[in-house]
Amino acid sequence: MPRLSAGRRHTVRVTLNGRAVEGEAEPRMLLTDFLRHVLGSTGTHVGCEHGVCGACTIDIDGAPARACLTLAVQADGATIRTVEGLAPEPGRLSVLQDAFRRHHALQCGFCTAGILMSLDIYLRDTPSPTEQDVREFLGGHLCRCTGYVPIVAAALDAAQKLRGVARDA
Amino acid sequence: MTVKPAVQTANWCGQSIERFEDAALLTGRGRYIDDLGVRPDTLHAAILRSPHPHATIRRIDTTDALKLPGVAAVLTGADVVKLSAPLTVGVRAPVQCWPIAVDRVRYAGEPVAVVVAVDRYVAEDALELIDVDYEPLQALVDPMQSLSSNVLLHDALKSNVASDRTFRYGDPEAAFAKAAHRVSVEIKYPRNSCTPIETYGVVAEYEPGEDSYDVLANFMGPFTMHAVMARSLKVPGNRFRLRTPPDSGGSFGVKQGVFPYIVLIALCARVAARPVKWIEDRLEHLAASVSATGRATRLEAAVEADGRVTALRYDQVEDVGAHIRAPEPATLYRMQGNLTGAYAIRNVAVRNRVVLTNKTPSGLNRGFGGPQLYYALERLMQRVAVELYLDPLDVIRCNLVPSGAFPYRTASGGLLDSGDYPAAVAKAVDEGGLAELCKRRDSARAAGKLYGIGLTAVVEPSVSNMGYVTAVLTPQERRKAGPKNGAQATATVAVDPSGSVTVHIASVPQGQGHRTVAAQVTADVLGLAPKDVRVVGEMDTSRDAWSIASGNYSSRFAAAVCGAVHLAAMQMKGKLARNAAAQLNVPADEIEFVGGKVGARGNPDNAIPFGRLAAASHWAPGTMPDGAQALRETVFWSPPQLEAPGELDETNSSLCHGFIFDFCGVEIDRITGALRIDKYVTMHDCGTVLHPGMVAGQINGGFAHALGAAVYEEFAYSDDGAFLSGTFADYLVPTATEVPEPLILHVETPSPFTPLGAKGVGEGNCMSTPVCIANAVADALGIASINLPLTPKRLAPLIAERKP
Ligand code: FES
Ligand code: FES
């Protein structure tokens, strides 16, 4: 890692949803602020800035991470996926996103980006979770609107559909 | 939940169609306040907050902060006093409420200074350079202590009681004198909040040439607050333009509380002469945004031998925190017409005191007054059963407002619009399996477990009467002030030159899917598909139709706003029908709107496409019959039933009244004190259901909030007033791991007072569920007195105290 000085801005280069992008950040800048206000990717949300609510969850190099607990400079060189990268193309939704829509698994949508990112990675690694598995996994996210019932249903529905896709492939 | 595919039909209402909001929200394309671009010269604010719950401010030195490069301005209480007027207070009392501390801080987290700088990081740096000299004062945390303390929060008030009113309905003294039994409970309802995941946000500009403010904020209404803010900013309403962003990350009442910050940041923009943006952080939100009121209640019942309650006597002490901030003391009066809940109790005595403490000021929060009131009332009904050796279900049943009695005028003046409470209870008992649950309790207890069952019946009011809070005034004071009443709902239906339909609603949605349901309602009237209708939900007070009742609170959307949408669409339809009649040569009352066509009933060939007919008023207004130009229809609808409180203080506080009957089984771990919900059944009558998926969403979401309030959440203060719940690791919000799925049941008795028969549904479980769980815990432990939250820390000693 290069030497950084506190008062100075440094260039941070990341691959964001498949595209190489860069921006300037002071060493203390949070990755959430960098994504949202420097790179203009506002899909990732900030609910607490202390690592509990999960709204800011993104995929850094294939693993879920709290962007609010990460400094922008730490992400230099990383491959990042955010909610903006989930849909296969504009106007279409991923299997998981579509399940969320059909099950009314979001209301205000503020927690949703983080939950989608977590579940996207989780269902890749855990294709056949039980309801209890999903509920425990989701324990890392706060949603104040839905009571979680439809989120759990959407996750299980998406898991089933994704298994079907995998089988047919 | 099964999801039915949407199919083309004339009845879109009643179907769980997919939400139009969702595609953008699911792909990261939402437009919340912090996502929107601002002017390039915008500055950013950070707020210095008091670490003390109560202290005199001797001196504030901002010199060093102002010297920091990038800092544009620092505001303190003195600047705010110079530039603005205090926020209006809802009671007649010599207290002033400012959006920032003036000479004294009265709660931990109260704003003391605001720094405006080039970015938020620099603004926060500058906060550390402000030197404040505090002289700490004794803090009052317990409202009962505050009642009689010599320490005063507001010296001019001469006590800490801002309002003390008594009410008498029927003849409570006689009923108590005659009663076979008296049963009472004492409760302390804690402070908590529904904490939306998105915090407050404000972007403000000031135009000195016009002395006008333009503010974007994730405010949710009620727009009574617009007048309060304009007055505080010392401008007429037309110079205070308030706009809301297209999306908002939840509110549950809480975002009403952004209004003092709207004033504060607007003043910052004025002083800095540039636009100023402020986004609240989570610590600020938990410590100092808004809290539901805490309440200490003593409630006594006069009871007949068979369990019938003939009178209630309330003594309520409402903890509103450090200021009576508008619209308080509304929490205390929102239930004024519903003091008897779901029961036919004809005699009520009430004493209501509003007391100030060194805590965050209270305000709107899901349930708003219901949780506090029903916690006392439904604990009491359970105690009636226990003390008279009756079945709690029988006590509820024998007191319910009887079938066929609707509309029913309650003792305190509420008009219960519709319902069949005994039938709803019977259905819930049957379909929810209460008998089976009782067997489960028996076998759990036989196996040595701590298992209990709780029941509750509540009335869920919706569509608040804007006049109910004047019940805090005496009838003489009300006469002097002039009547306040009603609940104006607003909607606009417009057609554009291409013949497509746009609807504007002034309900300021915060994620509930209003745009989708309003499209369903409009589509049903105009014979279109919901996707043909675009609905705009953001508000602009300079451009849109609105009134004081506008906004997103008191569960008014389905009942009042959708009603207004329906009426506006009907008005548009009436005009279009006259135009069509002229073109198709048939009488207007034989015109029908079906499947995107407008035509003569029974003659499908004699029809024109809707879009063509709708566009005609733009392209050929001269050919329209007189008065039938169909361009834009705005409806203001206020139900006549919402009258001002009367000479005897009778108050119809709400228009609609849903009914909820809940029961649950809980098990408590003997060793850890952990509470497990074994089964939860919730029966709802919310009138006509417009979108079952969203109704389920409201119930599940409300249930989760209620479970949080019952078992986990509390804004805790130490005895010396320090705030202890500043993070989500301290203020525990339940997750998917903790929230079980309730069994939701429905009966439908449409409201005769709303255009579509719908009633509110969003708040009921916040009223019924905390006390239902508490009743179950009391049953499990065999104890009389129990307060929330039911944490292991609270339950473990109660388990230990039980006789083995
Ligand atoms: S914003 Fe990162 S966990 Fe809450
Ligand atoms: S949908 Fe609003 S917080 Fe989850």
PDB file of N, CA and C in Angstrom, chain B residues 408-471:
ATOM      1  N   TYR B 408     -71.123   4.105  15.956  1.00  0.00           N
ATOM      2  CA  TYR B 408     -71.261   4.099  17.416  1.00  0.00           C
ATOM      3  C   TYR B 408     -70.531   5.290  18.002  1.00  0.00           C
ATOM      4  N   ARG B 409     -71.225   6.086  18.791  1.00  0.00           N
ATOM      5  CA  ARG B 409     -70.616   7.262  19.419  1.00  0.00           C
ATOM      6  C   ARG B 409     -70.027   6.838  20.759  1.00  0.00           C
ATOM      7  N   THR B 410     -68.734   6.989  20.934  1.00  0.00           N
ATOM      8  CA  THR B 410     -68.106   6.590  22.196  1.00  0.00           C
ATOM      9  C   THR B 410     -68.392   7.643  23.267  1.00  0.00           C
ATOM     10  N   ALA B 411     -68.114   7.272  24.515  1.00  0.00           N
ATOM     11  CA  ALA B 411     -68.401   8.170  25.627  1.00  0.00           C
ATOM     12  C   ALA B 411     -67.676   9.502  25.455  1.00  0.00           C
ATOM     13  N   SER B 412     -66.474   9.473  24.901  1.00  0.00           N
ATOM     14  CA  SER B 412     -65.693  10.706  24.791  1.00  0.00           C
ATOM     15  C   SER B 412     -65.851  11.385  23.429  1.00  0.00           C
ATOM     16  N   GLY B 413     -66.817  10.913  22.629  1.00  0.00           N
ATOM     17  CA  GLY B 413     -67.163  11.648  21.423  1.00  0.00           C
ATOM     18  C   GLY B 413     -66.656  11.070  20.118  1.00  0.00           C
ATOM     19  N   GLY B 414     -65.909   9.988  20.163  1.00  0.00           N
ATOM     20  CA  GLY B 414     -65.466   9.353  18.918  1.00  0.00           C
ATOM     21  C   GLY B 414     -66.653   8.732  18.205  1.00  0.00           C
ATOM     22  N   LEU B 415     -66.612   8.720  16.884  1.00  0.00           N
ATOM     23  CA  LEU B 415     -67.686   8.084  16.123  1.00  0.00           C
ATOM     24  C   LEU B 415     -67.079   6.887  15.387  1.00  0.00           C
ATOM     25  N   LEU B 416     -67.306   5.698  15.947  1.00  0.00           N
ATOM     26  CA  LEU B 416     -66.758   4.476  15.335  1.00  0.00           C
ATOM     27  C   LEU B 416     -67.585   4.195  14.087  1.00  0.00           C
ATOM     28  N   ASP B 417     -66.946   4.227  12.940  1.00  0.00           N
ATOM     29  CA  ASP B 417     -67.683   4.248  11.679  1.00  0.00           C
ATOM     30  C   ASP B 417     -68.346   2.929  11.329  1.00  0.00           C
ATOM     31  N   SER B 418     -67.603   1.834  11.478  1.00  0.00           N
ATOM     32  CA  SER B 418     -68.192   0.548  11.092  1.00  0.00           C
ATOM     33  C   SER B 418     -67.420  -0.572  11.761  1.00  0.00           C
ATOM     34  N   GLY B 419     -67.983  -1.752  11.723  1.00  0.00           N
ATOM     35  CA  GLY B 419     -67.305  -2.904  12.298  1.00  0.00           C
ATOM     36  C   GLY B 419     -68.304  -3.931  12.786  1.00  0.00           C
ATOM     37  N   ASP B 420     -67.789  -5.104  13.072  1.00  0.00           N
ATOM     38  CA  ASP B 420     -68.566  -6.125  13.776  1.00  0.00           C
ATOM     39  C   ASP B 420     -67.563  -6.831  14.673  1.00  0.00           C
ATOM     40  N   TYR B 421     -67.324  -6.229  15.821  1.00  0.00           N
ATOM     41  CA  TYR B 421     -66.231  -6.683  16.671  1.00  0.00           C
ATOM     42  C   TYR B 421     -66.423  -8.115  17.166  1.00  0.00           C
ATOM     43  N   PRO B 422     -67.625  -8.455  17.674  1.00  0.00           N
ATOM     44  CA  PRO B 422     -67.776  -9.842  18.145  1.00  0.00           C
ATOM     45  C   PRO B 422     -67.535 -10.864  17.035  1.00  0.00           C
ATOM     46  N   ALA B 423     -67.983 -10.548  15.826  1.00  0.00           N
ATOM     47  CA  ALA B 423     -67.795 -11.504  14.729  1.00  0.00           C
ATOM     48  C   ALA B 423     -66.310 -11.643  14.392  1.00  0.00           C
ATOM     49  N   ALA B 424     -65.581 -10.518  14.412  1.00  0.00           N
ATOM     50  CA  ALA B 424     -64.149 -10.579  14.104  1.00  0.00           C
ATOM     51  C   ALA B 424     -63.417 -11.406  15.165  1.00  0.00           C
ATOM     52  N   VAL B 425     -63.804 -11.218  16.429  1.00  0.00           N
ATOM     53  CA  VAL B 425     -63.171 -11.987  17.506  1.00  0.00           C
ATOM     54  C   VAL B 425     -63.468 -13.477  17.325  1.00  0.00           C
ATOM     55  N   ALA B 426     -64.719 -13.788  17.034  1.00  0.00           N
ATOM     56  CA  ALA B 426     -65.101 -15.199  16.882  1.00  0.00           C
ATOM     57  C   ALA B 426     -64.309 -15.852  15.746  1.00  0.00           C
ATOM     58  N   LYS B 427     -64.174 -15.121  14.669  1.00  0.00           N
ATOM     59  CA  LYS B 427     -63.446 -15.677  13.524  1.00  0.00           C
ATOM     60  C   LYS B 427     -61.963 -15.885  13.873  1.00  0.00           C
ATOM     61  N   ALA B 428     -61.395 -14.924  14.584  1.00  0.00           N
ATOM     62  CA  ALA B 428     -59.968 -15.039  14.943  1.00  0.00           C
ATOM     63  C   ALA B 428     -59.749 -16.211  15.901  1.00  0.00           C
ATOM     64  N   VAL B 429     -60.642 -16.346  16.866  1.00  0.00           N
ATOM     65  CA  VAL B 429     -60.515 -17.432  17.838  1.00  0.00           C
ATOM     66  C   VAL B 429     -60.563 -18.778  17.117  1.00  0.00           C
ATOM     67  N   ASP B 430     -61.450 -18.847  16.151  1.00  0.00           N
ATOM     68  CA  ASP B 430     -61.631 -20.082  15.406  1.00  0.00           C
ATOM     69  C   ASP B 430     -60.463 -20.332  14.435  1.00  0.00           C
ATOM     70  N   GLU B 431     -60.254 -19.390  13.528  1.00  0.00           N
ATOM     71  CA  GLU B 431     -59.236 -19.615  12.488  1.00  0.00           C
ATOM     72  C   GLU B 431     -57.814 -19.484  13.021  1.00  0.00           C
ATOM     73  N   GLY B 432     -57.650 -18.712  14.076  1.00  0.00           N
ATOM     74  CA  GLY B 432     -56.312 -18.570  14.646  1.00  0.00           C
ATOM     75  C   GLY B 432     -55.964 -19.692  15.614  1.00  0.00           C
ATOM     76  N   GLY B 433     -56.962 -20.483  16.000  1.00  0.00           N
ATOM     77  CA  GLY B 433     -56.704 -21.648  16.835  1.00  0.00           C
ATOM     78  C   GLY B 433     -56.383 -21.330  18.285  1.00  0.00           C
ATOM     79  N   LEU B 434     -57.229 -20.506  18.902  1.00  0.00           N
ATOM     80  CA  LEU B 434     -56.964 -20.154  20.305  1.00  0.00           C
ATOM     81  C   LEU B 434     -57.080 -21.374  21.220  1.00  0.00           C
ATOM     82  N   ALA B 435     -58.061 -22.232  20.942  1.00  0.00           N
ATOM     83  CA  ALA B 435     -58.240 -23.406  21.807  1.00  0.00           C
ATOM     84  C   ALA B 435     -56.995 -24.297  21.764  1.00  0.00           C
ATOM     85  N   GLU B 436     -56.478 -24.445  20.575  1.00  0.00           N
ATOM     86  CA  GLU B 436     -55.282 -25.281  20.424  1.00  0.00           C
ATOM     87  C   GLU B 436     -54.094 -24.650  21.152  1.00  0.00           C
ATOM     88  N   LEU B 437     -54.037 -23.316  21.078  1.00  0.00           N
ATOM     89  CA  LEU B 437     -52.940 -22.600  21.743  1.00  0.00           C
ATOM     90  C   LEU B 437     -53.029 -22.798  23.266  1.00  0.00           C
ATOM     91  N   CYS B 438     -54.250 -22.801  23.785  1.00  0.00           N
ATOM     92  CA  CYS B 438     -54.425 -23.022  25.225  1.00  0.00           C
ATOM     93  C   CYS B 438     -53.931 -24.428  25.605  1.00  0.00           C
ATOM     94  N   LYS B 439     -54.165 -25.382  24.730  1.00  0.00           N
ATOM     95  CA  LYS B 439     -53.656 -26.739  25.001  1.00  0.00           C
ATOM     96  C   LYS B 439     -52.127 -26.739  25.000  1.00  0.00           C
ATOM     97  N   ARG B 440     -51.553 -25.989  24.068  1.00  0.00           N
ATOM     98  CA  ARG B 440     -50.083 -25.897  24.033  1.00  0.00           C
ATOM     99  C   ARG B 440     -49.555 -25.318  25.337  1.00  0.00           C
ATOM    100  N   ARG B 441     -50.259 -24.317  25.832  1.00  0.00           N
ATOM    101  CA  ARG B 441     -49.841 -23.722  27.098  1.00  0.00           C
ATOM    102  C   ARG B 441     -49.899 -24.771  28.207  1.00  0.00           C
ATOM    103  N   ASP B 442     -51.003 -25.513  28.232  1.00  0.00           N
ATOM    104  CA  ASP B 442     -51.145 -26.526  29.288  1.00  0.00           C
ATOM    105  C   ASP B 442     -49.999 -27.529  29.244  1.00  0.00           C
ATOM    106  N   SER B 443     -49.691 -28.006  28.036  1.00  0.00           N
ATOM    107  CA  SER B 443     -48.650 -29.042  28.006  1.00  0.00           C
ATOM    108  C   SER B 443     -47.276 -28.439  28.259  1.00  0.00           C
ATOM    109  N   ALA B 444     -47.052 -27.174  27.811  1.00  0.00           N
ATOM    110  CA  ALA B 444     -45.759 -26.543  28.099  1.00  0.00           C
ATOM    111  C   ALA B 444     -45.599 -26.384  29.608  1.00  0.00           C
ATOM    112  N   ARG B 445     -46.667 -25.960  30.249  1.00  0.00           N
ATOM    113  CA  ARG B 445     -46.576 -25.764  31.705  1.00  0.00           C
ATOM    114  C   ARG B 445     -46.387 -27.098  32.426  1.00  0.00           C
ATOM    115  N   ALA B 446     -47.085 -28.110  31.913  1.00  0.00           N
ATOM    116  CA  ALA B 446     -46.919 -29.425  32.534  1.00  0.00           C
ATOM    117  C   ALA B 446     -45.478 -29.888  32.431  1.00  0.00           C
ATOM    118  N   ALA B 447     -44.802 -29.442  31.359  1.00  0.00           N
ATOM    119  CA  ALA B 447     -43.394 -29.820  31.194  1.00  0.00           C
ATOM    120  C   ALA B 447     -42.468 -28.858  31.939  1.00  0.00           C
ATOM    121  N   GLY B 448     -43.051 -27.990  32.766  1.00  0.00           N
ATOM    122  CA  GLY B 448     -42.226 -27.114  33.600  1.00  0.00           C
ATOM    123  C   GLY B 448     -41.793 -25.832  32.923  1.00  0.00           C
ATOM    124  N   LYS B 449     -42.431 -25.506  31.794  1.00  0.00           N
ATOM    125  CA  LYS B 449     -42.002 -24.303  31.081  1.00  0.00           C
ATOM    126  C   LYS B 449     -42.801 -23.073  31.522  1.00  0.00           C
ATOM    127  N   LEU B 450     -42.203 -21.913  31.291  1.00  0.00           N
ATOM    128  CA  LEU B 450     -42.905 -20.657  31.551  1.00  0.00           C
ATOM    129  C   LEU B 450     -43.577 -20.235  30.256  1.00  0.00           C
ATOM    130  N   TYR B 451     -44.881 -20.465  30.180  1.00  0.00           N
ATOM    131  CA  TYR B 451     -45.605 -20.217  28.939  1.00  0.00           C
ATOM    132  C   TYR B 451     -46.844 -19.414  29.263  1.00  0.00           C
ATOM    133  N   GLY B 452     -47.110 -18.374  28.455  1.00  0.00           N
ATOM    134  CA  GLY B 452     -48.297 -17.569  28.702  1.00  0.00           C
ATOM    135  C   GLY B 452     -48.996 -17.172  27.424  1.00  0.00           C
ATOM    136  N   ILE B 453     -50.269 -16.823  27.580  1.00  0.00           N
ATOM    137  CA  ILE B 453     -51.073 -16.365  26.444  1.00  0.00           C
ATOM    138  C   ILE B 453     -51.573 -14.962  26.744  1.00  0.00           C
ATOM    139  N   GLY B 454     -51.487 -14.112  25.738  1.00  0.00           N
ATOM    140  CA  GLY B 454     -51.998 -12.748  25.873  1.00  0.00           C
ATOM    141  C   GLY B 454     -53.038 -12.470  24.812  1.00  0.00           C
ATOM    142  N   LEU B 455     -54.000 -11.611  25.149  1.00  0.00           N
ATOM    143  CA  LEU B 455     -55.024 -11.204  24.193  1.00  0.00           C
ATOM    144  C   LEU B 455     -55.156  -9.684  24.233  1.00  0.00           C
ATOM    145  N   THR B 456     -55.561  -9.124  23.101  1.00  0.00           N
ATOM    146  CA  THR B 456     -55.890  -7.700  23.063  1.00  0.00           C
ATOM    147  C   THR B 456     -56.935  -7.429  22.012  1.00  0.00           C
ATOM    148  N   ALA B 457     -57.787  -6.467  22.301  1.00  0.00           N
ATOM    149  CA  ALA B 457     -58.702  -5.938  21.295  1.00  0.00           C
ATOM    150  C   ALA B 457     -58.499  -4.427  21.281  1.00  0.00           C
ATOM    151  N   VAL B 458     -58.284  -3.867  20.102  1.00  0.00           N
ATOM    152  CA  VAL B 458     -58.132  -2.416  20.019  1.00  0.00           C
ATOM    153  C   VAL B 458     -58.872  -1.869  18.813  1.00  0.00           C
ATOM    154  N   VAL B 459     -59.155  -0.598  18.905  1.00  0.00           N
ATOM    155  CA  VAL B 459     -59.673   0.147  17.772  1.00  0.00           C
ATOM    156  C   VAL B 459     -58.513   0.951  17.198  1.00  0.00           C
ATOM    157  N   GLU B 460     -58.310   0.843  15.903  1.00  0.00           N
ATOM    158  CA  GLU B 460     -57.202   1.543  15.254  1.00  0.00           C
ATOM    159  C   GLU B 460     -57.726   2.779  14.531  1.00  0.00           C
ATOM    160  N   PRO B 461     -57.543   3.961  15.122  1.00  0.00           N
ATOM    161  CA  PRO B 461     -58.057   5.163  14.455  1.00  0.00           C
ATOM    162  C   PRO B 461     -57.188   5.556  13.277  1.00  0.00           C
ATOM    163  N   SER B 462     -57.806   6.158  12.271  1.00  0.00           N
ATOM    164  CA  SER B 462     -57.042   6.692  11.137  1.00  0.00           C
ATOM    165  C   SER B 462     -57.746   7.928  10.609  1.00  0.00           C
ATOM    166  N   VAL B 463     -57.023   8.710   9.846  1.00  0.00           N
ATOM    167  CA  VAL B 463     -57.465  10.001   9.313  1.00  0.00           C
ATOM    168  C   VAL B 463     -57.786  10.941  10.481  1.00  0.00           C
ATOM    169  N   SER B 464     -56.729  11.546  10.979  1.00  0.00           N
ATOM    170  CA  SER B 464     -56.894  12.395  12.160  1.00  0.00           C
ATOM    171  C   SER B 464     -57.686  13.658  11.853  1.00  0.00           C
ATOM    172  N   ASN B 465     -58.503  14.023  12.823  1.00  0.00           N
ATOM    173  CA  ASN B 465     -59.194  15.308  12.833  1.00  0.00           C
ATOM    174  C   ASN B 465     -58.167  16.375  13.194  1.00  0.00           C
ATOM    175  N   MET B 466     -57.946  17.342  12.302  1.00  0.00           N
ATOM    176  CA  MET B 466     -56.920  18.347  12.578  1.00  0.00           C
ATOM    177  C   MET B 466     -57.271  19.178  13.811  1.00  0.00           C
ATOM    178  N   GLY B 467     -58.491  19.026  14.298  1.00  0.00           N
ATOM    179  CA  GLY B 467     -58.891  19.800  15.467  1.00  0.00           C
ATOM    180  C   GLY B 467     -58.738  19.081  16.789  1.00  0.00           C
ATOM    181  N   TYR B 468     -58.346  17.793  16.771  1.00  0.00           N
ATOM    182  CA  TYR B 468     -58.401  17.074  18.051  1.00  0.00           C
ATOM    183  C   TYR B 468     -57.452  17.639  19.094  1.00  0.00           C
ATOM    184  N   VAL B 469     -56.303  18.172  18.626  1.00  0.00           N
ATOM    185  CA  VAL B 469     -55.328  18.626  19.616  1.00  0.00           C
ATOM    186  C   VAL B 469     -55.848  19.842  20.389  1.00  0.00           C
ATOM    187  N   THR B 470     -56.876  20.509  19.862  1.00  0.00           N
ATOM    188  CA  THR B 470     -57.429  21.636  20.617  1.00  0.00           C
ATOM    189  C   THR B 470     -58.221  21.157  21.836  1.00  0.00           C
ATOM    190  N   ALA B 471     -58.383  19.855  21.991  1.00  0.00           N
ATOM    191  CA  ALA B 471     -58.983  19.342  23.229  1.00  0.00           C
ATOM    192  C   ALA B 471     -58.095  19.664  24.430  1.00  0.00           C
TER     193      ALA B 471
END
